[in-house]
Amino acid sequence: MNAVLTGVHHLKLWVSDLQRSRAWYERVLGLEHHISFQDDDGVIRGVSLLVPGAGFQIALRENPALAAALRDADPFALQVTREGLDAWVARLDELGVPHTPLIRASAGHALGFTDPDGVQIRLYAPDEEVQAAQVDAEGVYRSAPPDPPGPDR
């Protein structure tokens, strides 16, 4: 038996207004509609959106209480290239989507912005040189270089 994980199928986010969020994710991230989910009462309260070129989906499910609980969370990061980050800055600026400046992160470069419910979306470009400078041999990220050994250590 090969009990292995082979990838990511989908990520699910709860949203307060499905139509508004679907439109935002399609417009801002370029996601493409895949499946709509109709509840027993006949109302569509969920959609699955394809992430072009990434091989997984982002599912949105309307549930205002759970959406409120996710506000300010950053549940995932989407991987891009370093050059892609510059293109995303231009795209977000063009769409009028406020975002953070590009930052040097634990293992690369990143920027962030929020969806209509305040969930933080991160775009992350891995960089081996950045990781080597900030993550030690035991795999511990240090936001500042460790203190040099002193006489009292």
Coordinates of N, CA and C in Angstrom, one line a residue:
M1 N 0.8 -1.2 0.0 CA 0.0 0.0 0.0 C 0.9 1.2 0.0
N2 N 0.6 2.2 -0.9 CA 1.3 3.4 -0.9 C 0.5 4.6 -0.3
A3 N 0.6 4.7 1.0 CA -0.1 5.8 1.7 C 0.7 7.1 1.5
V4 N 0.6 7.7 0.3 CA 1.3 8.9 0.1 C 0.4 10.0 -0.4
L5 N 0.7 11.2 -0.1 CA 0.0 12.4 -0.6 C 0.5 12.8 -2.0
T6 N -0.3 13.1 -2.9 CA 0.2 13.3 -4.3 C -0.1 14.8 -4.8
G7 N -0.6 15.6 -3.9 CA -0.8 17.0 -4.3 C -2.0 17.6 -3.5
V8 N -2.4 18.8 -3.9 CA -3.5 19.5 -3.3 C -4.7 19.4 -4.3
H9 N -5.8 19.0 -3.8 CA -7.0 18.9 -4.6 C -7.7 20.3 -4.6
H10 N -8.0 20.8 -3.4 CA -8.7 22.1 -3.3 C -8.4 22.7 -1.9
L11 N -8.5 24.0 -1.8 CA -8.6 24.7 -0.6 C -10.0 25.3 -0.4
K12 N -10.5 25.3 0.8 CA -11.9 25.8 0.9 C -11.9 27.0 1.8
L13 N -12.5 28.1 1.4 CA -12.7 29.3 2.2 C -14.2 29.5 2.4
W14 N -14.6 29.9 3.6 CA -15.9 30.3 3.9 C -16.0 31.8 3.6
V15 N -17.1 32.2 2.9 CA -17.3 33.6 2.5 C -18.7 34.1 3.0
S16 N -18.9 35.4 3.2 CA -20.1 35.9 3.6 C -21.1 36.1 2.5
D17 N -20.6 36.4 1.3 CA -21.4 36.6 0.1 C -20.8 35.9 -1.1
L18 N -21.4 34.8 -1.5 CA -20.8 33.9 -2.5 C -20.7 34.7 -3.8
Q19 N -21.7 35.4 -4.3 CA -21.6 36.0 -5.6 C -20.4 37.1 -5.6
R20 N -20.4 37.9 -4.5 CA -19.3 38.9 -4.4 C -17.9 38.3 -4.4
S21 N -17.8 37.2 -3.6 CA -16.5 36.6 -3.5 C -16.1 35.9 -4.8
R22 N -17.0 35.2 -5.4 CA -16.7 34.5 -6.7 C -16.2 35.5 -7.7
A23 N -17.0 36.6 -7.8 CA -16.6 37.6 -8.8 C -15.2 38.2 -8.5
W24 N -14.9 38.4 -7.2 CA -13.6 38.9 -6.8 C -12.5 37.9 -7.2
Y25 N -12.6 36.7 -6.8 CA -11.6 35.6 -7.1 C -11.4 35.4 -8.6
E26 N -12.4 35.5 -9.3 CA -12.3 35.4 -10.8 C -11.6 36.6 -11.4
R27 N -12.0 37.8 -10.9 CA -11.4 39.1 -11.4 C -10.0 39.3 -11.0
V28 N -9.7 39.1 -9.7 CA -8.4 39.4 -9.2 C -7.4 38.3 -9.4
L29 N -7.7 37.0 -9.1 CA -6.8 35.9 -9.3 C -6.9 35.2 -10.6
G30 N -7.9 35.5 -11.4 CA -8.1 34.8 -12.7 C -8.6 33.4 -12.6
L31 N -9.3 33.1 -11.5 CA -9.8 31.7 -11.3 C -10.9 31.5 -12.2
E32 N -11.1 30.2 -12.6 CA -12.2 29.8 -13.5 C -13.2 28.9 -12.9
H33 N -14.5 29.2 -13.1 CA -15.5 28.4 -12.6 C -15.4 26.9 -13.0
H34 N -15.6 26.0 -12.1 CA -15.5 24.6 -12.3 C -16.8 23.9 -12.0
I35 N -17.3 24.0 -10.8 CA -18.5 23.4 -10.3 C -19.3 24.3 -9.3
S36 N -20.6 24.4 -9.4 CA -21.4 25.0 -8.4 C -22.1 24.0 -7.6
F37 N -22.3 24.3 -6.3 CA -22.9 23.3 -5.4 C -24.2 23.9 -4.9
Q38 N -25.3 23.1 -5.2 CA -26.6 23.6 -4.8 C -27.0 22.8 -3.5
D39 N -27.6 23.6 -2.6 CA -28.0 23.0 -1.3 C -29.4 22.3 -1.6
D40 N -29.9 21.6 -0.6 CA -31.2 20.9 -0.7 C -32.4 21.9 -1.0
D41 N -32.2 23.1 -0.5 CA -33.3 24.1 -0.8 C -33.2 24.7 -2.2
G42 N -32.3 24.3 -3.0 CA -32.2 24.8 -4.4 C -31.3 26.0 -4.5
V43 N -30.7 26.5 -3.5 CA -29.8 27.7 -3.5 C -28.4 27.2 -3.7
I44 N -27.7 27.9 -4.6 CA -26.2 27.7 -4.8 C -25.5 28.4 -3.6
R45 N -24.8 27.6 -2.8 CA -24.0 28.2 -1.7 C -22.6 27.9 -1.8
G46 N -22.1 27.2 -2.8 CA -20.7 26.9 -3.0 C -20.3 26.8 -4.4
V47 N -19.0 27.1 -4.7 CA -18.5 27.0 -6.0 C -17.0 26.4 -5.8
S48 N -16.6 25.8 -6.9 CA -15.2 25.4 -7.0 C -14.6 26.1 -8.2
L49 N -13.5 26.7 -8.0 CA -12.8 27.5 -9.0 C -11.5 27.0 -9.3
L50 N -11.2 26.7 -10.5 CA -9.9 26.2 -10.9 C -8.8 27.3 -10.9
V51 N -7.6 26.9 -10.4 CA -6.5 27.8 -10.4 C -5.7 27.5 -11.6
P52 N -5.8 28.2 -12.7 CA -5.2 27.9 -14.0 C -3.7 27.6 -13.8
G53 N -3.2 26.5 -14.4 CA -1.8 26.1 -14.4 C -1.3 25.6 -13.1
A54 N -2.1 25.6 -12.0 CA -1.6 25.1 -10.7 C -2.1 23.7 -10.3
G55 N -3.1 23.2 -11.0 CA -3.5 21.8 -10.7 C -4.3 21.6 -9.5
F56 N -4.9 22.7 -8.9 CA -5.8 22.5 -7.8 C -6.9 23.6 -7.9
Q57 N -7.9 23.5 -7.0 CA -9.0 24.4 -7.0 C -9.1 25.1 -5.7
I58 N -9.8 26.3 -5.7 CA -10.2 27.0 -4.5 C -11.7 26.9 -4.5
A59 N -12.2 26.4 -3.4 CA -13.6 26.3 -3.2 C -14.1 27.4 -2.3
L60 N -15.2 28.0 -2.6 CA -15.8 29.0 -1.8 C -17.2 28.5 -1.3
R61 N -17.4 28.6 0.0 CA -18.7 28.1 0.6 C -19.3 29.3 1.4
E62 N -20.5 29.6 1.1 CA -21.2 30.7 1.8 C -21.6 30.3 3.2
N63 N -21.0 31.0 4.2 CA -21.3 30.7 5.6 C -20.8 32.0 6.3
P64 N -21.6 33.0 6.5 CA -21.2 34.2 7.1 C -20.5 34.1 8.5
A65 N -21.0 33.2 9.3 CA -20.4 33.1 10.7 C -18.9 32.5 10.5
L66 N -18.7 31.5 9.7 CA -17.4 31.0 9.5 C -16.5 32.0 8.8
A67 N -17.0 32.7 7.9 CA -16.3 33.8 7.2 C -15.8 34.8 8.1
A68 N -16.6 35.2 9.1 CA -16.2 36.2 10.1 C -15.1 35.7 10.9
A69 N -15.1 34.4 11.3 CA -14.1 33.8 12.1 C -12.7 33.7 11.4
L70 N -12.7 33.7 10.0 CA -11.5 33.7 9.2 C -10.9 35.1 9.0
R71 N -11.6 36.1 9.3 CA -11.1 37.5 9.1 C -9.7 37.6 9.7
D72 N -8.8 38.2 8.9 CA -7.4 38.5 9.3 C -6.6 37.2 9.3
A73 N -7.1 36.0 9.0 CA -6.3 34.8 8.9 C -5.6 34.8 7.6
D74 N -4.5 34.1 7.6 CA -3.7 33.9 6.3 C -3.5 32.4 6.2
P75 N -4.6 31.7 5.7 CA -4.6 30.2 5.8 C -3.7 29.5 4.7
F76 N -3.3 30.2 3.7 CA -2.4 29.6 2.7 C -1.7 30.7 1.9
A77 N -0.7 30.2 1.1 CA 0.1 31.1 0.2 C 0.1 30.5 -1.1
L78 N -0.1 31.3 -2.1 CA 0.0 30.8 -3.5 C 1.4 31.1 -4.1
Q79 N 2.0 30.0 -4.7 CA 3.3 30.2 -5.2 C 3.4 30.8 -6.5
V80 N 4.4 31.7 -6.7 CA 4.6 32.4 -7.9 C 6.2 32.5 -8.1
T81 N 6.6 33.0 -9.2 CA 8.1 33.2 -9.4 C 8.4 34.6 -8.9
R82 N 9.7 34.9 -8.7 CA 10.1 36.2 -8.2 C 9.7 37.3 -9.3
E83 N 9.9 37.0 -10.6 CA 9.4 37.9 -11.6 C 7.9 38.0 -11.6
G84 N 7.2 36.9 -11.3 CA 5.8 37.0 -11.2 C 5.3 37.9 -10.1
L85 N 6.0 38.1 -9.0 CA 5.6 39.0 -8.0 C 5.5 40.4 -8.6
D86 N 6.5 40.8 -9.4 CA 6.4 42.2 -10.0 C 5.2 42.3 -10.9
A87 N 4.9 41.3 -11.6 CA 3.7 41.3 -12.5 C 2.4 41.4 -11.6
W88 N 2.4 40.7 -10.5 CA 1.3 40.8 -9.6 C 1.1 42.1 -9.0
V89 N 2.2 42.8 -8.6 CA 2.1 44.2 -8.1 C 1.4 45.0 -9.1
A90 N 1.9 44.9 -10.4 CA 1.3 45.7 -11.5 C -0.2 45.4 -11.6
R91 N -0.6 44.1 -11.6 CA -2.0 43.7 -11.8 C -2.8 44.2 -10.7
L92 N -2.4 44.0 -9.4 CA -3.2 44.5 -8.3 C -3.3 46.0 -8.3
D93 N -2.3 46.7 -8.7 CA -2.4 48.2 -8.8 C -3.4 48.6 -9.9
E94 N -3.3 47.9 -11.0 CA -4.3 48.1 -12.1 C -5.7 47.9 -11.7
L95 N -5.9 46.9 -10.9 CA -7.3 46.5 -10.4 C -7.7 47.4 -9.2
G96 N -6.8 48.1 -8.6 CA -7.1 48.9 -7.4 C -7.2 48.1 -6.2
V97 N -6.5 47.0 -6.1 CA -6.5 46.1 -4.9 C -5.3 46.5 -4.0
P98 N -5.6 47.0 -2.9 CA -4.5 47.4 -1.9 C -3.7 46.1 -1.6
H99 N -2.4 46.3 -1.5 CA -1.5 45.2 -1.1 C -0.3 45.7 -0.3
T100 N 0.4 44.8 0.3 CA 1.6 45.1 1.0 C 2.7 45.3 0.0
P101 N 3.8 46.0 0.5 CA 5.0 46.0 -0.4 C 5.6 44.6 -0.5
L102 N 6.5 44.4 -1.4 CA 7.2 43.1 -1.5 C 8.1 43.1 -0.3
I103 N 8.1 41.9 0.4 CA 8.9 41.7 1.5 C 9.8 40.5 1.3
R104 N 10.9 40.5 2.1 CA 11.8 39.3 2.1 C 11.2 38.4 3.2
A105 N 10.8 37.2 2.9 CA 10.1 36.3 3.8 C 11.1 35.3 4.3
S106 N 10.6 34.3 5.0 CA 11.4 33.3 5.6 C 12.2 32.5 4.6
A107 N 11.6 32.2 3.4 CA 12.3 31.4 2.4 C 12.1 31.9 1.0
G108 N 12.0 33.3 0.9 CA 11.8 33.9 -0.4 C 11.3 35.3 -0.3
H109 N 10.4 35.6 -1.2 CA 9.8 37.0 -1.3 C 8.3 36.8 -1.3
A110 N 7.6 37.8 -0.8 CA 6.1 37.7 -0.7 C 5.5 39.1 -0.8
L111 N 4.2 39.0 -1.0 CA 3.3 40.2 -0.9 C 2.0 39.6 -0.4
G112 N 1.1 40.5 0.1 CA -0.2 40.1 0.6 C -1.2 41.1 0.3
F113 N -2.5 40.6 0.3 CA -3.7 41.5 0.1 C -4.8 40.7 0.7
T114 N -6.0 41.3 0.8 CA -7.1 40.7 1.4 C -8.3 40.5 0.5
D115 N -9.0 39.4 0.7 CA -10.2 39.2 -0.1 C -11.4 40.0 0.5
P116 N -12.6 39.9 -0.1 CA -13.7 40.8 0.4 C -14.1 40.5 1.9
D117 N -13.8 39.3 2.4 CA -14.1 39.0 3.8 C -12.9 39.3 4.7
G118 N -11.8 39.8 4.2 CA -10.7 40.1 5.1 C -9.7 39.0 5.3
V119 N -9.8 37.9 4.5 CA -8.9 36.8 4.5 C -7.6 37.3 3.8
Q120 N -6.5 37.1 4.4 CA -5.2 37.5 3.8 C -4.7 36.5 2.8
I121 N -4.5 36.9 1.6 CA -4.0 36.1 0.5 C -2.5 36.5 0.4
R122 N -1.6 35.5 0.4 CA -0.2 35.7 0.2 C 0.2 35.1 -1.1
L123 N 1.1 35.9 -1.8 CA 1.7 35.3 -3.0 C 3.2 35.2 -2.6
Y124 N 3.8 34.0 -2.9 CA 5.1 33.7 -2.3 C 6.0 33.2 -3.4
A125 N 7.2 33.7 -3.5 CA 8.2 33.3 -4.5 C 9.4 32.7 -3.7
P126 N 9.5 31.4 -3.7 CA 10.6 30.8 -3.0 C 12.0 31.2 -3.5
D127 N 13.0 31.3 -2.7 CA 14.3 31.7 -3.1 C 15.3 31.0 -2.2
E128 N 16.1 30.1 -2.8 CA 17.0 29.3 -2.0 C 18.0 30.1 -1.2
E129 N 18.5 31.2 -1.8 CA 19.5 32.0 -1.2 C 18.9 32.7 0.1
V130 N 17.7 33.2 0.0 CA 17.0 33.8 1.1 C 16.8 32.8 2.2
Q131 N 16.4 31.6 1.8 CA 16.2 30.5 2.8 C 17.5 30.2 3.5
A132 N 18.5 30.0 2.7 CA 19.8 29.6 3.3 C 20.3 30.7 4.3
A133 N 20.0 32.0 4.0 CA 20.4 33.0 4.9 C 19.6 33.1 6.2
Q134 N 18.4 32.6 6.2 CA 17.5 32.8 7.3 C 17.0 31.6 8.0
V135 N 17.3 30.4 7.5 CA 16.8 29.2 8.1 C 18.1 28.4 8.4
D136 N 18.2 28.0 9.7 CA 19.5 27.3 10.1 C 19.4 25.8 9.7
A137 N 20.5 25.1 10.0 CA 20.7 23.7 9.7 C 19.6 22.8 10.3
E138 N 19.0 23.2 11.4 CA 17.9 22.5 12.0 C 16.6 22.8 11.5
G139 N 16.5 23.7 10.5 CA 15.3 24.1 9.9 C 14.5 25.2 10.7
V140 N 15.2 25.9 11.5 CA 14.5 27.0 12.3 C 14.7 28.3 11.7
Y141 N 13.6 29.0 11.4 CA 13.7 30.3 10.8 C 14.0 31.3 11.9
R142 N 14.9 32.2 11.6 CA 15.2 33.3 12.6 C 15.0 34.6 11.9
S143 N 14.1 35.5 12.4 CA 13.9 36.7 11.8 C 15.1 37.7 11.9
A144 N 16.0 37.4 12.8 CA 17.2 38.2 12.9 C 18.3 37.2 13.1
P145 N 19.5 37.6 12.7 CA 20.7 36.7 12.9 C 20.8 36.4 14.4
P146 N 21.2 35.1 14.7 CA 21.4 34.8 16.1 C 22.5 35.6 16.7
D147 N 22.4 35.8 18.0 CA 23.5 36.5 18.7 C 24.7 35.7 18.7
P148 N 25.9 36.4 18.5 CA 27.1 35.6 18.5 C 27.4 35.1 19.9
P149 N 28.1 34.0 20.0 CA 28.4 33.4 21.4 C 29.2 34.5 22.2
G150 N 28.8 34.6 23.4 CA 29.5 35.6 24.3 C 30.1 34.9 25.5
P151 N 30.8 35.6 26.3 CA 31.4 35.0 27.5 C 30.4 34.4 28.5
D152 N 29.2 34.9 28.5 CA 28.2 34.3 29.5 C 27.3 33.3 28.8
R153 N 27.6 32.7 27.7 CA 26.8 31.7 27.1 C 27.4 30.4 27.2

